Every structure is written in structure tokens, then in C-alpha cells.
JSON list of C-alpha atoms in Angstrom, two decimals:
[
{"chain": "A", "resi": 1, "resn": "MET", "atom": "CA", "xyz": [-12.74, -21.55, -2.04]},
{"chain": "A", "resi": 2, "resn": "ASP", "atom": "CA", "xyz": [-13.03, -18.46, -4.18]},
{"chain": "A", "resi": 3, "resn": "THR", "atom": "CA", "xyz": [-15.67, -18.55, -6.87]},
{"chain": "A", "resi": 4, "resn": "VAL", "atom": "CA", "xyz": [-15.28, -16.88, -10.21]},
{"chain": "A", "resi": 5, "resn": "LYS", "atom": "CA", "xyz": [-17.99, -14.40, -9.20]},
{"chain": "A", "resi": 6, "resn": "ASP", "atom": "CA", "xyz": [-16.05, -13.41, -6.07]},
{"chain": "A", "resi": 7, "resn": "LEU", "atom": "CA", "xyz": [-12.85, -12.98, -8.07]},
{"chain": "A", "resi": 8, "resn": "LEU", "atom": "CA", "xyz": [-14.62, -10.83, -10.68]},
{"chain": "A", "resi": 9, "resn": "ILE", "atom": "CA", "xyz": [-16.05, -8.62, -7.94]},
{"chain": "A", "resi": 10, "resn": "ILE", "atom": "CA", "xyz": [-12.55, -8.22, -6.47]},
{"chain": "A", "resi": 11, "resn": "LEU", "atom": "CA", "xyz": [-11.17, -7.47, -9.95]},
{"chain": "A", "resi": 12, "resn": "ILE", "atom": "CA", "xyz": [-13.71, -4.73, -10.73]},
{"chain": "A", "resi": 13, "resn": "SER", "atom": "CA", "xyz": [-13.75, -3.32, -7.22]},
{"chain": "A", "resi": 14, "resn": "SER", "atom": "CA", "xyz": [-9.98, -3.04, -6.84]},
{"chain": "A", "resi": 15, "resn": "SER", "atom": "CA", "xyz": [-9.27, -1.67, -10.30]},
{"chain": "A", "resi": 16, "resn": "LEU", "atom": "CA", "xyz": [-12.13, 0.79, -10.83]},
{"chain": "A", "resi": 17, "resn": "VAL", "atom": "CA", "xyz": [-14.42, 1.32, -7.84]},
{"chain": "A", "resi": 18, "resn": "SER", "atom": "CA", "xyz": [-11.74, 1.53, -5.13]},
{"chain": "A", "resi": 19, "resn": "ASN", "atom": "CA", "xyz": [-8.92, 2.74, -7.37]},
{"chain": "A", "resi": 20, "resn": "VAL", "atom": "CA", "xyz": [-5.77, 2.78, -5.28]},
{"chain": "A", "resi": 21, "resn": "VAL", "atom": "CA", "xyz": [-4.73, 6.26, -6.45]},
{"chain": "A", "resi": 22, "resn": "LEU", "atom": "CA", "xyz": [-8.00, 8.06, -7.06]},
{"chain": "A", "resi": 23, "resn": "SER", "atom": "CA", "xyz": [-10.05, 6.86, -4.10]},
{"chain": "A", "resi": 24, "resn": "GLN", "atom": "CA", "xyz": [-7.52, 5.56, -1.56]},
{"chain": "A", "resi": 25, "resn": "PHE", "atom": "CA", "xyz": [-4.80, 8.14, -2.38]},
{"chain": "A", "resi": 26, "resn": "LEU", "atom": "CA", "xyz": [-2.00, 5.57, -2.18]},
{"chain": "A", "resi": 27, "resn": "GLY", "atom": "CA", "xyz": [0.92, 5.66, -4.59]},
{"chain": "A", "resi": 28, "resn": "LEU", "atom": "CA", "xyz": [0.68, 9.38, -5.33]},
{"chain": "A", "resi": 29, "resn": "CYS", "atom": "CA", "xyz": [4.44, 9.96, -5.66]},
{"chain": "A", "resi": 30, "resn": "PRO", "atom": "CA", "xyz": [4.94, 7.90, -8.85]},
{"chain": "A", "resi": 31, "resn": "PHE", "atom": "CA", "xyz": [1.42, 8.84, -10.01]},
{"chain": "A", "resi": 32, "resn": "LEU", "atom": "CA", "xyz": [2.30, 12.53, -10.06]},
{"chain": "A", "resi": 33, "resn": "GLY", "atom": "CA", "xyz": [5.98, 12.18, -10.89]},
{"chain": "A", "resi": 34, "resn": "VAL", "atom": "CA", "xyz": [5.97, 9.71, -13.78]},
{"chain": "A", "resi": 35, "resn": "SER", "atom": "CA", "xyz": [2.78, 10.84, -15.51]},
{"chain": "A", "resi": 36, "resn": "LYS", "atom": "CA", "xyz": [4.39, 13.38, -17.87]},
{"chain": "A", "resi": 37, "resn": "LYS", "atom": "CA", "xyz": [4.66, 11.02, -20.86]},
{"chain": "A", "resi": 38, "resn": "THR", "atom": "CA", "xyz": [2.37, 8.14, -21.77]},
{"chain": "A", "resi": 39, "resn": "ASN", "atom": "CA", "xyz": [5.23, 5.75, -22.57]},
{"chain": "A", "resi": 40, "resn": "THR", "atom": "CA", "xyz": [6.90, 6.32, -19.22]},
{"chain": "A", "resi": 41, "resn": "ALA", "atom": "CA", "xyz": [3.60, 6.04, -17.39]},
{"chain": "A", "resi": 42, "resn": "LEU", "atom": "CA", "xyz": [2.85, 2.74, -19.13]},
{"chain": "A", "resi": 43, "resn": "GLY", "atom": "CA", "xyz": [6.31, 1.44, -18.24]},
{"chain": "A", "resi": 44, "resn": "MET", "atom": "CA", "xyz": [5.84, 2.42, -14.60]},
{"chain": "A", "resi": 45, "resn": "GLY", "atom": "CA", "xyz": [2.39, 0.85, -14.60]},
{"chain": "A", "resi": 46, "resn": "THR", "atom": "CA", "xyz": [3.78, -2.39, -16.01]},
{"chain": "A", "resi": 47, "resn": "ALA", "atom": "CA", "xyz": [6.51, -2.47, -13.36]},
{"chain": "A", "resi": 48, "resn": "VAL", "atom": "CA", "xyz": [3.93, -1.81, -10.64]},
{"chain": "A", "resi": 49, "resn": "ILE", "atom": "CA", "xyz": [1.66, -4.57, -12.00]},
{"chain": "A", "resi": 50, "resn": "PHE", "atom": "CA", "xyz": [4.55, -7.01, -11.87]},
{"chain": "A", "resi": 51, "resn": "VAL", "atom": "CA", "xyz": [5.71, -5.98, -8.39]},
{"chain": "A", "resi": 52, "resn": "ILE", "atom": "CA", "xyz": [2.27, -5.80, -6.75]},
{"chain": "A", "resi": 53, "resn": "THR", "atom": "CA", "xyz": [1.02, -9.06, -8.28]},
{"chain": "A", "resi": 54, "resn": "LEU", "atom": "CA", "xyz": [4.15, -10.95, -7.34]},
{"chain": "A", "resi": 55, "resn": "ALA", "atom": "CA", "xyz": [4.32, -9.28, -3.90]},
{"chain": "A", "resi": 56, "resn": "SER", "atom": "CA", "xyz": [0.71, -10.30, -3.26]},
{"chain": "A", "resi": 57, "resn": "ALA", "atom": "CA", "xyz": [1.49, -13.91, -4.16]},
{"chain": "A", "resi": 58, "resn": "VAL", "atom": "CA", "xyz": [4.70, -14.13, -2.14]},
{"chain": "A", "resi": 59, "resn": "ALA", "atom": "CA", "xyz": [3.27, -12.22, 0.84]},
{"chain": "A", "resi": 60, "resn": "GLY", "atom": "CA", "xyz": [0.16, -14.43, 0.81]},
{"chain": "A", "resi": 61, "resn": "VAL", "atom": "CA", "xyz": [2.21, -17.62, 0.84]},
{"chain": "A", "resi": 62, "resn": "ILE", "atom": "CA", "xyz": [4.55, -16.32, 3.56]},
{"chain": "A", "resi": 63, "resn": "TYR", "atom": "CA", "xyz": [1.63, -15.10, 5.66]},
{"chain": "A", "resi": 64, "resn": "LYS", "atom": "CA", "xyz": [-0.31, -18.35, 5.41]},
{"chain": "A", "resi": 65, "resn": "PHE", "atom": "CA", "xyz": [2.49, -20.88, 5.68]},
{"chain": "A", "resi": 66, "resn": "VAL", "atom": "CA", "xyz": [5.01, -19.08, 7.89]},
{"chain": "A", "resi": 67, "resn": "LEU", "atom": "CA", "xyz": [3.54, -16.21, 9.88]},
{"chain": "A", "resi": 68, "resn": "GLN", "atom": "CA", "xyz": [0.23, -17.87, 10.74]},
{"chain": "A", "resi": 69, "resn": "ARG", "atom": "CA", "xyz": [1.77, -21.27, 11.27]},
{"chain": "A", "resi": 70, "resn": "PHE", "atom": "CA", "xyz": [4.24, -19.98, 13.85]},
{"chain": "A", "resi": 71, "resn": "HIS", "atom": "CA", "xyz": [1.80, -17.40, 15.28]},
{"chain": "A", "resi": 72, "resn": "ILE", "atom": "CA", "xyz": [4.03, -14.45, 14.42]},
{"chain": "A", "resi": 73, "resn": "GLU", "atom": "CA", "xyz": [1.50, -12.43, 12.45]},
{"chain": "A", "resi": 74, "resn": "TYR", "atom": "CA", "xyz": [2.71, -9.28, 14.20]},
{"chain": "A", "resi": 75, "resn": "LEU", "atom": "CA", "xyz": [5.79, -9.37, 11.93]},
{"chain": "A", "resi": 76, "resn": "GLN", "atom": "CA", "xyz": [3.70, -9.03, 8.77]},
{"chain": "A", "resi": 77, "resn": "THR", "atom": "CA", "xyz": [4.61, -5.42, 8.02]},
{"chain": "A", "resi": 78, "resn": "ILE", "atom": "CA", "xyz": [8.36, -6.01, 8.33]},
{"chain": "A", "resi": 79, "resn": "VAL", "atom": "CA", "xyz": [8.21, -9.20, 6.29]},
{"chain": "A", "resi": 80, "resn": "PHE", "atom": "CA", "xyz": [6.08, -7.60, 3.57]},
{"chain": "A", "resi": 81, "resn": "ILE", "atom": "CA", "xyz": [8.47, -4.63, 3.30]},
{"chain": "A", "resi": 82, "resn": "LEU", "atom": "CA", "xyz": [11.41, -7.01, 2.85]},
{"chain": "A", "resi": 83, "resn": "VAL", "atom": "CA", "xyz": [9.54, -8.99, 0.18]},
{"chain": "A", "resi": 84, "resn": "ILE", "atom": "CA", "xyz": [8.63, -5.79, -1.68]},
{"chain": "A", "resi": 85, "resn": "ALA", "atom": "CA", "xyz": [12.19, -4.44, -1.50]},
{"chain": "A", "resi": 86, "resn": "ALA", "atom": "CA", "xyz": [13.59, -7.68, -2.92]},
{"chain": "A", "resi": 87, "resn": "LEU", "atom": "CA", "xyz": [11.06, -7.72, -5.76]},
{"chain": "A", "resi": 88, "resn": "VAL", "atom": "CA", "xyz": [11.75, -4.10, -6.69]},
{"chain": "A", "resi": 89, "resn": "GLN", "atom": "CA", "xyz": [15.48, -4.83, -6.80]},
{"chain": "A", "resi": 90, "resn": "PHE", "atom": "CA", "xyz": [14.72, -7.72, -9.16]},
{"chain": "A", "resi": 91, "resn": "VAL", "atom": "CA", "xyz": [12.62, -5.47, -11.41]},
{"chain": "A", "resi": 92, "resn": "GLU", "atom": "CA", "xyz": [15.28, -2.77, -11.35]},
{"chain": "A", "resi": 93, "resn": "MET", "atom": "CA", "xyz": [18.04, -5.21, -12.39]},
{"chain": "A", "resi": 94, "resn": "PHE", "atom": "CA", "xyz": [15.82, -6.65, -15.14]},
{"chain": "A", "resi": 95, "resn": "LEU", "atom": "CA", "xyz": [14.95, -3.22, -16.57]},
{"chain": "A", "resi": 96, "resn": "ARG", "atom": "CA", "xyz": [18.57, -2.06, -16.41]},
{"chain": "A", "resi": 97, "resn": "LYS", "atom": "CA", "xyz": [19.61, -5.04, -18.56]},
{"chain": "A", "resi": 98, "resn": "ALA", "atom": "CA", "xyz": [16.60, -5.59, -20.81]},
{"chain": "A", "resi": 99, "resn": "LEU", "atom": "CA", "xyz": [15.09, -2.11, -21.24]},
{"chain": "A", "resi": 100, "resn": "PRO", "atom": "CA", "xyz": [17.75, 0.53, -20.48]},
{"chain": "A", "resi": 101, "resn": "ALA", "atom": "CA", "xyz": [15.75, 3.37, -22.06]},
{"chain": "A", "resi": 102, "resn": "LEU", "atom": "CA", "xyz": [12.77, 2.70, -19.80]},
{"chain": "A", "resi": 103, "resn": "TYR", "atom": "CA", "xyz": [15.13, 2.29, -16.84]},
{"chain": "A", "resi": 104, "resn": "GLN", "atom": "CA", "xyz": [16.57, 5.77, -17.54]},
{"chain": "A", "resi": 105, "resn": "ALA", "atom": "CA", "xyz": [13.12, 7.29, -18.12]},
{"chain": "A", "resi": 106, "resn": "LEU", "atom": "CA", "xyz": [11.77, 5.99, -14.80]},
{"chain": "A", "resi": 107, "resn": "GLY", "atom": "CA", "xyz": [14.83, 7.30, -13.00]},
{"chain": "A", "resi": 108, "resn": "VAL", "atom": "CA", "xyz": [14.41, 7.75, -9.26]},
{"chain": "A", "resi": 109, "resn": "TYR", "atom": "CA", "xyz": [10.77, 6.64, -9.36]},
{"chain": "A", "resi": 110, "resn": "LEU", "atom": "CA", "xyz": [11.66, 2.99, -9.95]},
{"chain": "A", "resi": 111, "resn": "PRO", "atom": "CA", "xyz": [13.36, 2.51, -6.57]},
{"chain": "A", "resi": 112, "resn": "LEU", "atom": "CA", "xyz": [10.47, 4.45, -5.06]},
{"chain": "A", "resi": 113, "resn": "ILE", "atom": "CA", "xyz": [8.22, 1.48, -5.81]},
{"chain": "A", "resi": 114, "resn": "THR", "atom": "CA", "xyz": [9.86, -0.03, -2.73]},
{"chain": "A", "resi": 115, "resn": "THR", "atom": "CA", "xyz": [8.41, 2.74, -0.58]},
{"chain": "A", "resi": 116, "resn": "ASN", "atom": "CA", "xyz": [5.22, 3.04, -2.61]},
{"chain": "A", "resi": 117, "resn": "CYS", "atom": "CA", "xyz": [2.53, 2.71, 0.01]},
{"chain": "A", "resi": 118, "resn": "ALA", "atom": "CA", "xyz": [0.21, 1.14, -2.57]},
{"chain": "A", "resi": 119, "resn": "VAL", "atom": "CA", "xyz": [2.36, -1.99, -2.77]},
{"chain": "A", "resi": 120, "resn": "LEU", "atom": "CA", "xyz": [2.43, -2.45, 1.00]},
{"chain": "A", "resi": 121, "resn": "GLY", "atom": "CA", "xyz": [-1.21, -1.38, 1.22]},
{"chain": "A", "resi": 122, "resn": "VAL", "atom": "CA", "xyz": [-2.30, -4.22, -1.06]},
{"chain": "A", "resi": 123, "resn": "ALA", "atom": "CA", "xyz": [-0.40, -6.83, 0.94]},
{"chain": "A", "resi": 124, "resn": "LEU", "atom": "CA", "xyz": [-1.91, -5.56, 4.19]},
{"chain": "A", "resi": 125, "resn": "THR", "atom": "CA", "xyz": [-5.39, -5.29, 2.64]},
{"chain": "A", "resi": 126, "resn": "ASN", "atom": "CA", "xyz": [-5.17, -8.92, 1.56]},
{"chain": "A", "resi": 127, "resn": "VAL", "atom": "CA", "xyz": [-4.51, -9.90, 5.17]},
{"chain": "A", "resi": 128, "resn": "GLN", "atom": "CA", "xyz": [-7.12, -7.53, 6.59]},
{"chain": "A", "resi": 129, "resn": "LYS", "atom": "CA", "xyz": [-9.86, -8.78, 4.26]},
{"chain": "A", "resi": 130, "resn": "GLU", "atom": "CA", "xyz": [-8.75, -12.37, 4.88]},
{"chain": "A", "resi": 131, "resn": "TYR", "atom": "CA", "xyz": [-8.26, -13.11, 1.19]},
{"chain": "A", "resi": 132, "resn": "GLY", "atom": "CA", "xyz": [-6.84, -16.47, 0.29]},
{"chain": "A", "resi": 133, "resn": "ILE", "atom": "CA", "xyz": [-3.75, -16.66, -1.86]},
{"chain": "A", "resi": 134, "resn": "LEU", "atom": "CA", "xyz": [-5.65, -16.66, -5.18]},
{"chain": "A", "resi": 135, "resn": "ALA", "atom": "CA", "xyz": [-7.99, -13.84, -4.14]},
{"chain": "A", "resi": 136, "resn": "GLY", "atom": "CA", "xyz": [-4.96, -11.88, -2.89]},
{"chain": "A", "resi": 137, "resn": "ILE", "atom": "CA", "xyz": [-3.19, -12.29, -6.23]},
{"chain": "A", "resi": 138, "resn": "VAL", "atom": "CA", "xyz": [-6.33, -11.15, -8.08]},
{"chain": "A", "resi": 139, "resn": "ASN", "atom": "CA", "xyz": [-6.65, -8.18, -5.72]},
{"chain": "A", "resi": 140, "resn": "GLY", "atom": "CA", "xyz": [-2.98, -7.30, -6.26]},
{"chain": "A", "resi": 141, "resn": "PHE", "atom": "CA", "xyz": [-3.26, -7.53, -10.03]},
{"chain": "A", "resi": 142, "resn": "ALA", "atom": "CA", "xyz": [-6.49, -5.54, -10.12]},
{"chain": "A", "resi": 143, "resn": "THR", "atom": "CA", "xyz": [-5.13, -2.83, -7.84]},
{"chain": "A", "resi": 144, "resn": "ALA", "atom": "CA", "xyz": [-2.00, -2.50, -9.98]},
{"chain": "A", "resi": 145, "resn": "ALA", "atom": "CA", "xyz": [-4.10, -2.48, -13.16]},
{"chain": "A", "resi": 146, "resn": "GLY", "atom": "CA", "xyz": [-6.19, 0.33, -11.65]},
{"chain": "A", "resi": 147, "resn": "PHE", "atom": "CA", "xyz": [-2.99, 2.23, -10.87]},
{"chain": "A", "resi": 148, "resn": "THR", "atom": "CA", "xyz": [-1.85, 1.73, -14.47]},
{"chain": "A", "resi": 149, "resn": "ILE", "atom": "CA", "xyz": [-5.19, 2.87, -15.88]},
{"chain": "A", "resi": 150, "resn": "ALA", "atom": "CA", "xyz": [-5.11, 6.03, -13.76]},
{"chain": "A", "resi": 151, "resn": "ILE", "atom": "CA", "xyz": [-1.48, 6.94, -14.48]},
{"chain": "A", "resi": 152, "resn": "VAL", "atom": "CA", "xyz": [-1.82, 6.38, -18.24]},
{"chain": "A", "resi": 153, "resn": "ILE", "atom": "CA", "xyz": [-5.00, 8.46, -18.40]},
{"chain": "A", "resi": 154, "resn": "LEU", "atom": "CA", "xyz": [-3.32, 11.26, -16.44]},
{"chain": "A", "resi": 155, "resn": "ALA", "atom": "CA", "xyz": [-0.25, 11.09, -18.69]},
{"chain": "A", "resi": 156, "resn": "GLY", "atom": "CA", "xyz": [-2.41, 11.32, -21.80]},
{"chain": "A", "resi": 157, "resn": "ILE", "atom": "CA", "xyz": [-4.25, 14.33, -20.40]},
{"chain": "A", "resi": 158, "resn": "ARG", "atom": "CA", "xyz": [-0.97, 15.99, -19.39]},
{"chain": "A", "resi": 159, "resn": "GLU", "atom": "CA", "xyz": [0.45, 15.49, -22.89]},
{"chain": "A", "resi": 160, "resn": "LYS", "atom": "CA", "xyz": [-2.63, 17.15, -24.40]},
{"chain": "A", "resi": 161, "resn": "MET", "atom": "CA", "xyz": [-2.54, 20.03, -21.90]},
{"chain": "A", "resi": 162, "resn": "GLU", "atom": "CA", "xyz": [1.08, 20.89, -22.77]},
{"chain": "A", "resi": 163, "resn": "HIS", "atom": "CA", "xyz": [-0.19, 22.73, -25.84]},
{"chain": "A", "resi": 164, "resn": "ASN", "atom": "CA", "xyz": [-3.02, 24.59, -24.10]},
{"chain": "A", "resi": 165, "resn": "ASP", "atom": "CA", "xyz": [-2.98, 28.20, -23.01]},
{"chain": "A", "resi": 166, "resn": "ILE", "atom": "CA", "xyz": [-3.24, 27.91, -19.21]},
{"chain": "A", "resi": 167, "resn": "PRO", "atom": "CA", "xyz": [-3.14, 30.83, -16.76]},
{"chain": "A", "resi": 168, "resn": "GLU", "atom": "CA", "xyz": [0.25, 31.13, -15.05]},
{"chain": "A", "resi": 169, "resn": "PRO", "atom": "CA", "xyz": [-0.96, 30.29, -11.49]},
{"chain": "A", "resi": 170, "resn": "PHE", "atom": "CA", "xyz": [-2.38, 26.98, -12.71]},
{"chain": "A", "resi": 171, "resn": "LYS", "atom": "CA", "xyz": [0.66, 25.79, -14.68]},
{"chain": "A", "resi": 172, "resn": "GLY", "atom": "CA", "xyz": [2.64, 22.85, -13.37]},
{"chain": "A", "resi": 173, "resn": "MET", "atom": "CA", "xyz": [1.53, 20.93, -10.32]},
{"chain": "A", "resi": 174, "resn": "PRO", "atom": "CA", "xyz": [-1.74, 22.86, -9.68]},
{"chain": "A", "resi": 175, "resn": "GLN", "atom": "CA", "xyz": [-2.92, 21.82, -13.14]},
{"chain": "A", "resi": 176, "resn": "VAL", "atom": "CA", "xyz": [-1.95, 18.20, -12.46]},
{"chain": "A", "resi": 177, "resn": "LEU", "atom": "CA", "xyz": [-3.67, 18.14, -9.06]},
{"chain": "A", "resi": 178, "resn": "LEU", "atom": "CA", "xyz": [-6.85, 19.66, -10.49]},
{"chain": "A", "resi": 179, "resn": "THR", "atom": "CA", "xyz": [-6.83, 17.08, -13.26]},
{"chain": "A", "resi": 180, "resn": "ALA", "atom": "CA", "xyz": [-6.29, 14.25, -10.77]},
{"chain": "A", "resi": 181, "resn": "GLY", "atom": "CA", "xyz": [-9.15, 15.60, -8.65]},
{"chain": "A", "resi": 182, "resn": "LEU", "atom": "CA", "xyz": [-11.47, 15.64, -11.65]},
{"chain": "A", "resi": 183, "resn": "MET", "atom": "CA", "xyz": [-10.38, 12.10, -12.50]},
{"chain": "A", "resi": 184, "resn": "ALA", "atom": "CA", "xyz": [-11.19, 11.02, -8.94]},
{"chain": "A", "resi": 185, "resn": "ILE", "atom": "CA", "xyz": [-14.67, 12.51, -9.29]},
{"chain": "A", "resi": 186, "resn": "ALA", "atom": "CA", "xyz": [-15.12, 10.72, -12.62]},
{"chain": "A", "resi": 187, "resn": "PHE", "atom": "CA", "xyz": [-14.03, 7.40, -11.10]},
{"chain": "A", "resi": 188, "resn": "CYS", "atom": "CA", "xyz": [-16.73, 7.83, -8.42]},
{"chain": "A", "resi": 189, "resn": "GLY", "atom": "CA", "xyz": [-19.13, 6.99, -11.24]},
{"chain": "A", "resi": 190, "resn": "PHE", "atom": "CA", "xyz": [-17.86, 3.41, -11.13]},
{"chain": "A", "resi": 191, "resn": "SER", "atom": "CA", "xyz": [-19.24, 2.97, -7.60]},
{"chain": "A", "resi": 192, "resn": "GLY", "atom": "CA", "xyz": [-22.61, 2.03, -9.09]},
{"chain": "A", "resi": 193, "resn": "LEU", "atom": "CA", "xyz": [-21.08, -1.07, -10.71]},
{"chain": "A", "resi": 194, "resn": "LEU", "atom": "CA", "xyz": [-21.08, -3.05, -7.47]}
]
């Protein structure tokens, strides 16, 4: 049984201390590609929160009640990929109908959530750390919230840097990678929390 203390430690650890993007370097493609505007970054972060949280719940239930029960744990990666692909298709259909502007803004990066290694990484981490279903859901939500925090901060910084006078060799992706590196160093400061 997971205590509230354990769940809070997972929440803080997964979102800040072991940030999926800035310390584990998972999910870099949407992190770098969708972080040009804050609104788009927030939309991507919200979609990732939904997908990772739901994928953690569904993967946890399938792992516990199907894969473990029939001793076919070796199929976990394939099963988790299928679950993630189905959830991303659901999110894509929802955004196309409900929020077409956000759907257009996310463009190719929305289907890339399917291949986003952060989503699969969370499902596999939940199994590796032997989290129960509730702890796995909390870990999934916290990891996705950490992704959202990082991508929104980077988008805000990138919006501010658009108006700066930057030397030509540093414009574009070098500037973004340097900023992400400095953010990673800053997030190391959270390691003292736990």
C-alpha cells in the first residue's frame, strides 16, 4: 500500500529532481521542436500529461492483471507501445475536433508522442521500480508535469530571446541547446529536495 509520503516523494522526484527531459534526456524531439511559443508548448505539455498519465494507468493494469497473471512479462514493451499508440490516436482525434488551432500548431509533433521515448520510458520505469497502479499513475503524472514545466520554461525563454542581439553562430538550435543545458544545470539544484 502506497502512503501519502511515498506518493509525494514520487511526485517531487519525477517532476523536478529526475526531470524526464533535463536529467534523463527523454522526449527531446517535442521538447526542442514545440518550444518556440508558450501556447503551443503548453498545449503539447497538456497532451503529454494526458497521454502519459493514462498510459501509466492502462499499462499498470495490463501488466498486473494480464502480463503477470499469464507469465508473459516479456511482452511488456510491445504491449506498452500498442497502448501508447492507441492513446495518442485518441488525443489526436479529440484535438482535431475540439481544438483545431492547437491541432494545427502541434503539427507533426502530436503523432510523435507515439514514439516519444518519455512515454514508453515511464511505463517501463513503473515496472522496473515495481510501482503499484496508483504509484505508477502518480509517477506518470509527475513525469509529464515535469516535461510540461521544462517545455513551457524553455518556450518562455525562447520567446524572450527572439528580440535579443545574438551572434550569428549561436542563432537557432545552438542557442536552444545552450539554454536547455543551462536549464538542466539549474534543475540539478532540486536534487537537494530529497
